[in-house]
Amino acid sequence: MADFLSIEVTGADELRVALAGALRKLQNPRDLMVSLGAILEGNIERRFDRKRDPDGQAWAPLADSTKARYAAEDDGARRGTLLQRTGQMRNSLTANAGDDYVEVGMNRLTTGGAWSIPLLHETGTEHMPRRGIFLADPKAGTLGRSDEADLQAELVAFMDGLFG
């Protein structure tokens, strides 16, 4: 009878390489953050196309008074659609990412720069209904269900790819 136990490990070099690669990805997850930002940008673009908020609810139509003002300002020529009269707000959509953050936003301001137009639509005002662009609930700061699902799927894919 033997007085010792011997275990032979094969593939240790491959395991070390895989662990080192996974560690690099986890220490510098900027690529993941860029992907998350791109997902949110794409979802917001689809909201403009579909005229719906992050939970799929239709945006409130323009008030008749707003339609009349736009018609007068545009000399009767129809310009753009709901939240895209000139395209400047939608075209300002951008994402910025680093190793520990991702930001998605728009930078369109009212004439004179007093107010953020996307923020006015995101929260609504006393005279204008909310038309959610970024969040399902701006007071709670929560994303829409589809945004959460899409981001979670990307995180799962990232984790699955750590050792691939």
mmCIF file with all atom_site columns, C-alpha atoms in Angstrom:
data_model
loop_
_atom_site.group_PDB
_atom_site.id
_atom_site.type_symbol
_atom_site.label_atom_id
_atom_site.label_alt_id
_atom_site.label_comp_id
_atom_site.label_asym_id
_atom_site.label_entity_id
_atom_site.label_seq_id
_atom_site.pdbx_PDB_ins_code
_atom_site.Cartn_x
_atom_site.Cartn_y
_atom_site.Cartn_z
_atom_site.occupancy
_atom_site.B_iso_or_equiv
_atom_site.pdbx_formal_charge
_atom_site.auth_seq_id
_atom_site.auth_comp_id
_atom_site.auth_asym_id
_atom_site.auth_atom_id
_atom_site.pdbx_PDB_model_num
ATOM 1   C CA . MET A 1 1   ? 0.000   0.000  0.000   1.00 0.00 ? 1   MET A CA 1
ATOM 2   C CA . ALA A 1 2   ? 1.267   3.491  -0.933  1.00 0.00 ? 2   ALA A CA 1
ATOM 3   C CA . ASP A 1 3   ? 2.013   6.116  1.717   1.00 0.00 ? 3   ASP A CA 1
ATOM 4   C CA . PHE A 1 4   ? 1.235   9.093  -0.521  1.00 0.00 ? 4   PHE A CA 1
ATOM 5   C CA . LEU A 1 5   ? -1.260  10.387 -3.042  1.00 0.00 ? 5   LEU A CA 1
ATOM 6   C CA . SER A 1 6   ? -0.125  11.866 -6.323  1.00 0.00 ? 6   SER A CA 1
ATOM 7   C CA . ILE A 1 7   ? -2.302  14.145 -8.486  1.00 0.00 ? 7   ILE A CA 1
ATOM 8   C CA . GLU A 1 8   ? -1.152  15.306 -11.901 1.00 0.00 ? 8   GLU A CA 1
ATOM 9   C CA . VAL A 1 9   ? -2.612  18.596 -13.139 1.00 0.00 ? 9   VAL A CA 1
ATOM 10  C CA . THR A 1 10  ? -2.540  19.210 -16.877 1.00 0.00 ? 10  THR A CA 1
ATOM 11  C CA . GLY A 1 11  ? -3.453  22.432 -18.619 1.00 0.00 ? 11  GLY A CA 1
ATOM 12  C CA . ALA A 1 12  ? -2.201  24.644 -15.799 1.00 0.00 ? 12  ALA A CA 1
ATOM 13  C CA . ASP A 1 13  ? -0.509  27.002 -18.272 1.00 0.00 ? 13  ASP A CA 1
ATOM 14  C CA . GLU A 1 14  ? -3.758  27.427 -20.215 1.00 0.00 ? 14  GLU A CA 1
ATOM 15  C CA . LEU A 1 15  ? -5.632  28.084 -16.980 1.00 0.00 ? 15  LEU A CA 1
ATOM 16  C CA . ARG A 1 16  ? -3.091  30.731 -15.926 1.00 0.00 ? 16  ARG A CA 1
ATOM 17  C CA . VAL A 1 17  ? -3.429  32.469 -19.309 1.00 0.00 ? 17  VAL A CA 1
ATOM 18  C CA . ALA A 1 18  ? -7.246  32.388 -19.107 1.00 0.00 ? 18  ALA A CA 1
ATOM 19  C CA . LEU A 1 19  ? -7.231  33.743 -15.542 1.00 0.00 ? 19  LEU A CA 1
ATOM 20  C CA . ALA A 1 20  ? -4.796  36.518 -16.491 1.00 0.00 ? 20  ALA A CA 1
ATOM 21  C CA . GLY A 1 21  ? -7.032  37.507 -19.430 1.00 0.00 ? 21  GLY A CA 1
ATOM 22  C CA . ALA A 1 22  ? -10.131 37.500 -17.232 1.00 0.00 ? 22  ALA A CA 1
ATOM 23  C CA . LEU A 1 23  ? -8.354  39.605 -14.633 1.00 0.00 ? 23  LEU A CA 1
ATOM 24  C CA . ARG A 1 24  ? -7.302  42.166 -17.292 1.00 0.00 ? 24  ARG A CA 1
ATOM 25  C CA . LYS A 1 25  ? -10.904 42.466 -18.497 1.00 0.00 ? 25  LYS A CA 1
ATOM 26  C CA . LEU A 1 26  ? -12.192 42.910 -14.951 1.00 0.00 ? 26  LEU A CA 1
ATOM 27  C CA . GLN A 1 27  ? -9.557  45.507 -14.056 1.00 0.00 ? 27  GLN A CA 1
ATOM 28  C CA . ASN A 1 28  ? -10.240 47.566 -17.194 1.00 0.00 ? 28  ASN A CA 1
ATOM 29  C CA . PRO A 1 29  ? -13.909 47.106 -18.083 1.00 0.00 ? 29  PRO A CA 1
ATOM 30  C CA . ARG A 1 30  ? -14.101 50.160 -20.349 1.00 0.00 ? 30  ARG A CA 1
ATOM 31  C CA . ASP A 1 31  ? -15.074 47.989 -23.326 1.00 0.00 ? 31  ASP A CA 1
ATOM 32  C CA . LEU A 1 32  ? -18.022 46.658 -21.318 1.00 0.00 ? 32  LEU A CA 1
ATOM 33  C CA . MET A 1 33  ? -19.075 50.188 -20.387 1.00 0.00 ? 33  MET A CA 1
ATOM 34  C CA . VAL A 1 34  ? -18.838 51.289 -24.037 1.00 0.00 ? 34  VAL A CA 1
ATOM 35  C CA . SER A 1 35  ? -21.074 48.339 -24.990 1.00 0.00 ? 35  SER A CA 1
ATOM 36  C CA . LEU A 1 36  ? -23.614 49.226 -22.296 1.00 0.00 ? 36  LEU A CA 1
ATOM 37  C CA . GLY A 1 37  ? -23.688 52.827 -23.538 1.00 0.00 ? 37  GLY A CA 1
ATOM 38  C CA . ALA A 1 38  ? -24.193 51.671 -27.128 1.00 0.00 ? 38  ALA A CA 1
ATOM 39  C CA . ILE A 1 39  ? -27.125 49.492 -26.045 1.00 0.00 ? 39  ILE A CA 1
ATOM 40  C CA . LEU A 1 40  ? -28.798 52.415 -24.295 1.00 0.00 ? 40  LEU A CA 1
ATOM 41  C CA . GLU A 1 41  ? -28.152 54.707 -27.269 1.00 0.00 ? 41  GLU A CA 1
ATOM 42  C CA . GLY A 1 42  ? -29.772 52.181 -29.597 1.00 0.00 ? 42  GLY A CA 1
ATOM 43  C CA . ASN A 1 43  ? -32.782 51.795 -27.316 1.00 0.00 ? 43  ASN A CA 1
ATOM 44  C CA . ILE A 1 44  ? -33.228 55.578 -27.148 1.00 0.00 ? 44  ILE A CA 1
ATOM 45  C CA . GLU A 1 45  ? -32.989 55.827 -30.950 1.00 0.00 ? 45  GLU A CA 1
ATOM 46  C CA . ARG A 1 46  ? -35.798 53.263 -31.213 1.00 0.00 ? 46  ARG A CA 1
ATOM 47  C CA . ARG A 1 47  ? -37.880 55.331 -28.775 1.00 0.00 ? 47  ARG A CA 1
ATOM 48  C CA . PHE A 1 48  ? -37.671 58.266 -31.155 1.00 0.00 ? 48  PHE A CA 1
ATOM 49  C CA . ASP A 1 49  ? -38.647 56.037 -34.074 1.00 0.00 ? 49  ASP A CA 1
ATOM 50  C CA . ARG A 1 50  ? -41.591 54.512 -32.197 1.00 0.00 ? 50  ARG A CA 1
ATOM 51  C CA . LYS A 1 51  ? -42.570 57.615 -30.167 1.00 0.00 ? 51  LYS A CA 1
ATOM 52  C CA . ARG A 1 52  ? -42.653 55.563 -26.959 1.00 0.00 ? 52  ARG A CA 1
ATOM 53  C CA . ASP A 1 53  ? -41.146 55.843 -23.480 1.00 0.00 ? 53  ASP A CA 1
ATOM 54  C CA . PRO A 1 54  ? -38.822 53.267 -21.838 1.00 0.00 ? 54  PRO A CA 1
ATOM 55  C CA . ASP A 1 55  ? -41.802 51.159 -20.719 1.00 0.00 ? 55  ASP A CA 1
ATOM 56  C CA . GLY A 1 56  ? -43.428 51.212 -24.164 1.00 0.00 ? 56  GLY A CA 1
ATOM 57  C CA . GLN A 1 57  ? -46.104 53.819 -23.455 1.00 0.00 ? 57  GLN A CA 1
ATOM 58  C CA . ALA A 1 58  ? -46.856 56.191 -26.349 1.00 0.00 ? 58  ALA A CA 1
ATOM 59  C CA . TRP A 1 59  ? -45.578 59.734 -25.947 1.00 0.00 ? 59  TRP A CA 1
ATOM 60  C CA . ALA A 1 60  ? -48.314 62.296 -25.441 1.00 0.00 ? 60  ALA A CA 1
ATOM 61  C CA . PRO A 1 61  ? -49.033 64.185 -28.678 1.00 0.00 ? 61  PRO A CA 1
ATOM 62  C CA . LEU A 1 62  ? -48.229 67.847 -29.078 1.00 0.00 ? 62  LEU A CA 1
ATOM 63  C CA . ALA A 1 63  ? -50.826 70.253 -27.770 1.00 0.00 ? 63  ALA A CA 1
ATOM 64  C CA . ASP A 1 64  ? -52.905 72.015 -30.417 1.00 0.00 ? 64  ASP A CA 1
ATOM 65  C CA . SER A 1 65  ? -51.384 75.345 -29.304 1.00 0.00 ? 65  SER A CA 1
ATOM 66  C CA . THR A 1 66  ? -47.875 73.952 -29.885 1.00 0.00 ? 66  THR A CA 1
ATOM 67  C CA . LYS A 1 67  ? -48.845 72.633 -33.323 1.00 0.00 ? 67  LYS A CA 1
ATOM 68  C CA . ALA A 1 68  ? -50.257 76.069 -34.228 1.00 0.00 ? 68  ALA A CA 1
ATOM 69  C CA . ARG A 1 69  ? -47.093 77.838 -33.012 1.00 0.00 ? 69  ARG A CA 1
ATOM 70  C CA . TYR A 1 70  ? -44.867 75.460 -34.983 1.00 0.00 ? 70  TYR A CA 1
ATOM 71  C CA . ALA A 1 71  ? -46.981 75.898 -38.108 1.00 0.00 ? 71  ALA A CA 1
ATOM 72  C CA . ALA A 1 72  ? -46.691 79.685 -37.838 1.00 0.00 ? 72  ALA A CA 1
ATOM 73  C CA . GLU A 1 73  ? -42.940 79.564 -37.170 1.00 0.00 ? 73  GLU A CA 1
ATOM 74  C CA . ASP A 1 74  ? -42.369 77.121 -40.020 1.00 0.00 ? 74  ASP A CA 1
ATOM 75  C CA . ASP A 1 75  ? -44.430 79.166 -42.505 1.00 0.00 ? 75  ASP A CA 1
ATOM 76  C CA . GLY A 1 76  ? -46.857 76.279 -42.804 1.00 0.00 ? 76  GLY A CA 1
ATOM 77  C CA . ALA A 1 77  ? -44.205 73.775 -43.936 1.00 0.00 ? 77  ALA A CA 1
ATOM 78  C CA . ARG A 1 78  ? -44.223 70.604 -41.880 1.00 0.00 ? 78  ARG A CA 1
ATOM 79  C CA . ARG A 1 79  ? -40.906 70.041 -40.147 1.00 0.00 ? 79  ARG A CA 1
ATOM 80  C CA . GLY A 1 80  ? -40.050 66.856 -38.279 1.00 0.00 ? 80  GLY A CA 1
ATOM 81  C CA . THR A 1 81  ? -42.199 64.822 -35.922 1.00 0.00 ? 81  THR A CA 1
ATOM 82  C CA . LEU A 1 82  ? -42.891 64.627 -32.199 1.00 0.00 ? 82  LEU A CA 1
ATOM 83  C CA . LEU A 1 83  ? -39.664 65.486 -30.299 1.00 0.00 ? 83  LEU A CA 1
ATOM 84  C CA . GLN A 1 84  ? -37.841 65.790 -33.622 1.00 0.00 ? 84  GLN A CA 1
ATOM 85  C CA . ARG A 1 85  ? -39.006 69.066 -35.060 1.00 0.00 ? 85  ARG A CA 1
ATOM 86  C CA . THR A 1 86  ? -35.489 70.043 -36.133 1.00 0.00 ? 86  THR A CA 1
ATOM 87  C CA . GLY A 1 87  ? -33.592 66.857 -35.268 1.00 0.00 ? 87  GLY A CA 1
ATOM 88  C CA . GLN A 1 88  ? -31.109 68.754 -33.097 1.00 0.00 ? 88  GLN A CA 1
ATOM 89  C CA . MET A 1 89  ? -32.082 67.107 -29.817 1.00 0.00 ? 89  MET A CA 1
ATOM 90  C CA . ARG A 1 90  ? -31.994 63.572 -31.212 1.00 0.00 ? 90  ARG A CA 1
ATOM 91  C CA . ASN A 1 91  ? -28.756 64.284 -33.045 1.00 0.00 ? 91  ASN A CA 1
ATOM 92  C CA . SER A 1 92  ? -27.136 65.381 -29.776 1.00 0.00 ? 92  SER A CA 1
ATOM 93  C CA . LEU A 1 93  ? -27.573 61.879 -28.288 1.00 0.00 ? 93  LEU A CA 1
ATOM 94  C CA . THR A 1 94  ? -24.199 60.584 -27.168 1.00 0.00 ? 94  THR A CA 1
ATOM 95  C CA . ALA A 1 95  ? -22.581 58.130 -24.772 1.00 0.00 ? 95  ALA A CA 1
ATOM 96  C CA . ASN A 1 96  ? -19.358 58.476 -22.823 1.00 0.00 ? 96  ASN A CA 1
ATOM 97  C CA . ALA A 1 97  ? -17.696 55.640 -20.926 1.00 0.00 ? 97  ALA A CA 1
ATOM 98  C CA . GLY A 1 98  ? -14.738 54.880 -18.688 1.00 0.00 ? 98  GLY A CA 1
ATOM 99  C CA . ASP A 1 99  ? -13.673 51.928 -16.585 1.00 0.00 ? 99  ASP A CA 1
ATOM 100 C CA . ASP A 1 100 ? -16.251 52.611 -13.889 1.00 0.00 ? 100 ASP A CA 1
ATOM 101 C CA . TYR A 1 101 ? -19.053 54.574 -15.557 1.00 0.00 ? 101 TYR A CA 1
ATOM 102 C CA . VAL A 1 102 ? -21.197 55.074 -18.616 1.00 0.00 ? 102 VAL A CA 1
ATOM 103 C CA . GLU A 1 103 ? -23.114 58.274 -19.374 1.00 0.00 ? 103 GLU A CA 1
ATOM 104 C CA . VAL A 1 104 ? -25.818 58.635 -21.984 1.00 0.00 ? 104 VAL A CA 1
ATOM 105 C CA . GLY A 1 105 ? -27.361 62.012 -22.649 1.00 0.00 ? 105 GLY A CA 1
ATOM 106 C CA . MET A 1 106 ? -28.284 64.881 -24.917 1.00 0.00 ? 106 MET A CA 1
ATOM 107 C CA . ASN A 1 107 ? -27.119 68.471 -24.820 1.00 0.00 ? 107 ASN A CA 1
ATOM 108 C CA . ARG A 1 108 ? -29.901 70.429 -26.549 1.00 0.00 ? 108 ARG A CA 1
ATOM 109 C CA . LEU A 1 109 ? -30.767 73.655 -24.695 1.00 0.00 ? 109 LEU A CA 1
ATOM 110 C CA . THR A 1 110 ? -33.621 76.111 -25.057 1.00 0.00 ? 110 THR A CA 1
ATOM 111 C CA . THR A 1 111 ? -32.912 79.405 -26.816 1.00 0.00 ? 111 THR A CA 1
ATOM 112 C CA . GLY A 1 112 ? -30.684 81.346 -24.450 1.00 0.00 ? 112 GLY A CA 1
ATOM 113 C CA . GLY A 1 113 ? -29.520 78.159 -22.747 1.00 0.00 ? 113 GLY A CA 1
ATOM 114 C CA . ALA A 1 114 ? -31.791 78.406 -19.711 1.00 0.00 ? 114 ALA A CA 1
ATOM 115 C CA . TRP A 1 115 ? -33.193 74.865 -19.848 1.00 0.00 ? 115 TRP A CA 1
ATOM 116 C CA . SER A 1 116 ? -32.235 71.400 -21.058 1.00 0.00 ? 116 SER A CA 1
ATOM 117 C CA . ILE A 1 117 ? -34.875 70.392 -23.614 1.00 0.00 ? 117 ILE A CA 1
ATOM 118 C CA . PRO A 1 118 ? -34.373 66.641 -23.036 1.00 0.00 ? 118 PRO A CA 1
ATOM 119 C CA . LEU A 1 119 ? -34.789 67.179 -19.284 1.00 0.00 ? 119 LEU A CA 1
ATOM 120 C CA . LEU A 1 120 ? -38.030 69.093 -19.827 1.00 0.00 ? 120 LEU A CA 1
ATOM 121 C CA . HIS A 1 121 ? -39.415 66.180 -21.841 1.00 0.00 ? 121 HIS A CA 1
ATOM 122 C CA . GLU A 1 122 ? -38.022 63.578 -19.427 1.00 0.00 ? 122 GLU A CA 1
ATOM 123 C CA . THR A 1 123 ? -39.735 65.087 -16.405 1.00 0.00 ? 123 THR A CA 1
ATOM 124 C CA . GLY A 1 124 ? -42.563 67.070 -17.953 1.00 0.00 ? 124 GLY A CA 1
ATOM 125 C CA . THR A 1 125 ? -43.628 70.503 -16.760 1.00 0.00 ? 125 THR A CA 1
ATOM 126 C CA . GLU A 1 126 ? -46.762 72.190 -15.470 1.00 0.00 ? 126 GLU A CA 1
ATOM 127 C CA . HIS A 1 127 ? -47.763 72.882 -19.074 1.00 0.00 ? 127 HIS A CA 1
ATOM 128 C CA . MET A 1 128 ? -46.210 69.916 -20.896 1.00 0.00 ? 128 MET A CA 1
ATOM 129 C CA . PRO A 1 129 ? -46.732 66.185 -20.313 1.00 0.00 ? 129 PRO A CA 1
ATOM 130 C CA . ARG A 1 130 ? -43.779 63.911 -19.627 1.00 0.00 ? 130 ARG A CA 1
ATOM 131 C CA . ARG A 1 131 ? -42.347 62.134 -22.642 1.00 0.00 ? 131 ARG A CA 1
ATOM 132 C CA . GLY A 1 132 ? -39.798 59.723 -21.198 1.00 0.00 ? 132 GLY A CA 1
ATOM 133 C CA . ILE A 1 133 ? -36.613 59.322 -23.175 1.00 0.00 ? 133 ILE A CA 1
ATOM 134 C CA . PHE A 1 134 ? -34.089 57.895 -20.717 1.00 0.00 ? 134 PHE A CA 1
ATOM 135 C CA . LEU A 1 135 ? -35.848 56.580 -17.608 1.00 0.00 ? 135 LEU A CA 1
ATOM 136 C CA . ALA A 1 136 ? -39.016 54.694 -16.798 1.00 0.00 ? 136 ALA A CA 1
ATOM 137 C CA . ASP A 1 137 ? -39.336 56.717 -13.591 1.00 0.00 ? 137 ASP A CA 1
ATOM 138 C CA . PRO A 1 138 ? -37.190 59.857 -13.377 1.00 0.00 ? 138 PRO A CA 1
ATOM 139 C CA . LYS A 1 139 ? -37.998 60.414 -9.694  1.00 0.00 ? 139 LYS A CA 1
ATOM 140 C CA . ALA A 1 140 ? -36.781 56.937 -8.735  1.00 0.00 ? 140 ALA A CA 1
ATOM 141 C CA . GLY A 1 141 ? -34.046 56.940 -11.385 1.00 0.00 ? 141 GLY A CA 1
ATOM 142 C CA . THR A 1 142 ? -35.111 53.551 -12.769 1.00 0.00 ? 142 THR A CA 1
ATOM 143 C CA . LEU A 1 143 ? -34.572 52.216 -16.245 1.00 0.00 ? 143 LEU A CA 1
ATOM 144 C CA . GLY A 1 144 ? -37.281 50.640 -18.361 1.00 0.00 ? 144 GLY A CA 1
ATOM 145 C CA . ARG A 1 145 ? -37.735 46.873 -18.287 1.00 0.00 ? 145 ARG A CA 1
ATOM 146 C CA . SER A 1 146 ? -36.284 46.390 -21.764 1.00 0.00 ? 146 SER A CA 1
ATOM 147 C CA . ASP A 1 147 ? -33.228 48.513 -20.920 1.00 0.00 ? 147 ASP A CA 1
ATOM 148 C CA . GLU A 1 148 ? -32.635 46.453 -17.778 1.00 0.00 ? 148 GLU A CA 1
ATOM 149 C CA . ALA A 1 149 ? -33.003 43.183 -19.705 1.00 0.00 ? 149 ALA A CA 1
ATOM 150 C CA . ASP A 1 150 ? -30.681 44.336 -22.502 1.00 0.00 ? 150 ASP A CA 1
ATOM 151 C CA . LEU A 1 151 ? -28.014 45.527 -20.069 1.00 0.00 ? 151 LEU A CA 1
ATOM 152 C CA . GLN A 1 152 ? -28.271 42.343 -18.025 1.00 0.00 ? 152 GLN A CA 1
ATOM 153 C CA . ALA A 1 153 ? -27.860 40.231 -21.183 1.00 0.00 ? 153 ALA A CA 1
ATOM 154 C CA . GLU A 1 154 ? -24.711 42.199 -22.073 1.00 0.00 ? 154 GLU A CA 1
ATOM 155 C CA . LEU A 1 155 ? -23.324 41.701 -18.559 1.00 0.00 ? 155 LEU A CA 1
ATOM 156 C CA . VAL A 1 156 ? -23.990 37.959 -18.761 1.00 0.00 ? 156 VAL A CA 1
ATOM 157 C CA . ALA A 1 157 ? -22.260 37.802 -22.161 1.00 0.00 ? 157 ALA A CA 1
ATOM 158 C CA . PHE A 1 158 ? -19.310 39.730 -20.712 1.00 0.00 ? 158 PHE A CA 1
ATOM 159 C CA . MET A 1 159 ? -19.028 37.311 -17.785 1.00 0.00 ? 159 MET A CA 1
ATOM 160 C CA . ASP A 1 160 ? -19.369 34.317 -20.116 1.00 0.00 ? 160 ASP A CA 1
ATOM 161 C CA . GLY A 1 161 ? -16.595 35.756 -22.264 1.00 0.00 ? 161 GLY A CA 1
ATOM 162 C CA . LEU A 1 162 ? -14.128 36.221 -19.410 1.00 0.00 ? 162 LEU A CA 1
ATOM 163 C CA . PHE A 1 163 ? -12.569 32.832 -20.025 1.00 0.00 ? 163 PHE A CA 1
ATOM 164 C CA . GLY A 1 164 ? -13.159 32.622 -23.754 1.00 0.00 ? 164 GLY A CA 1
#
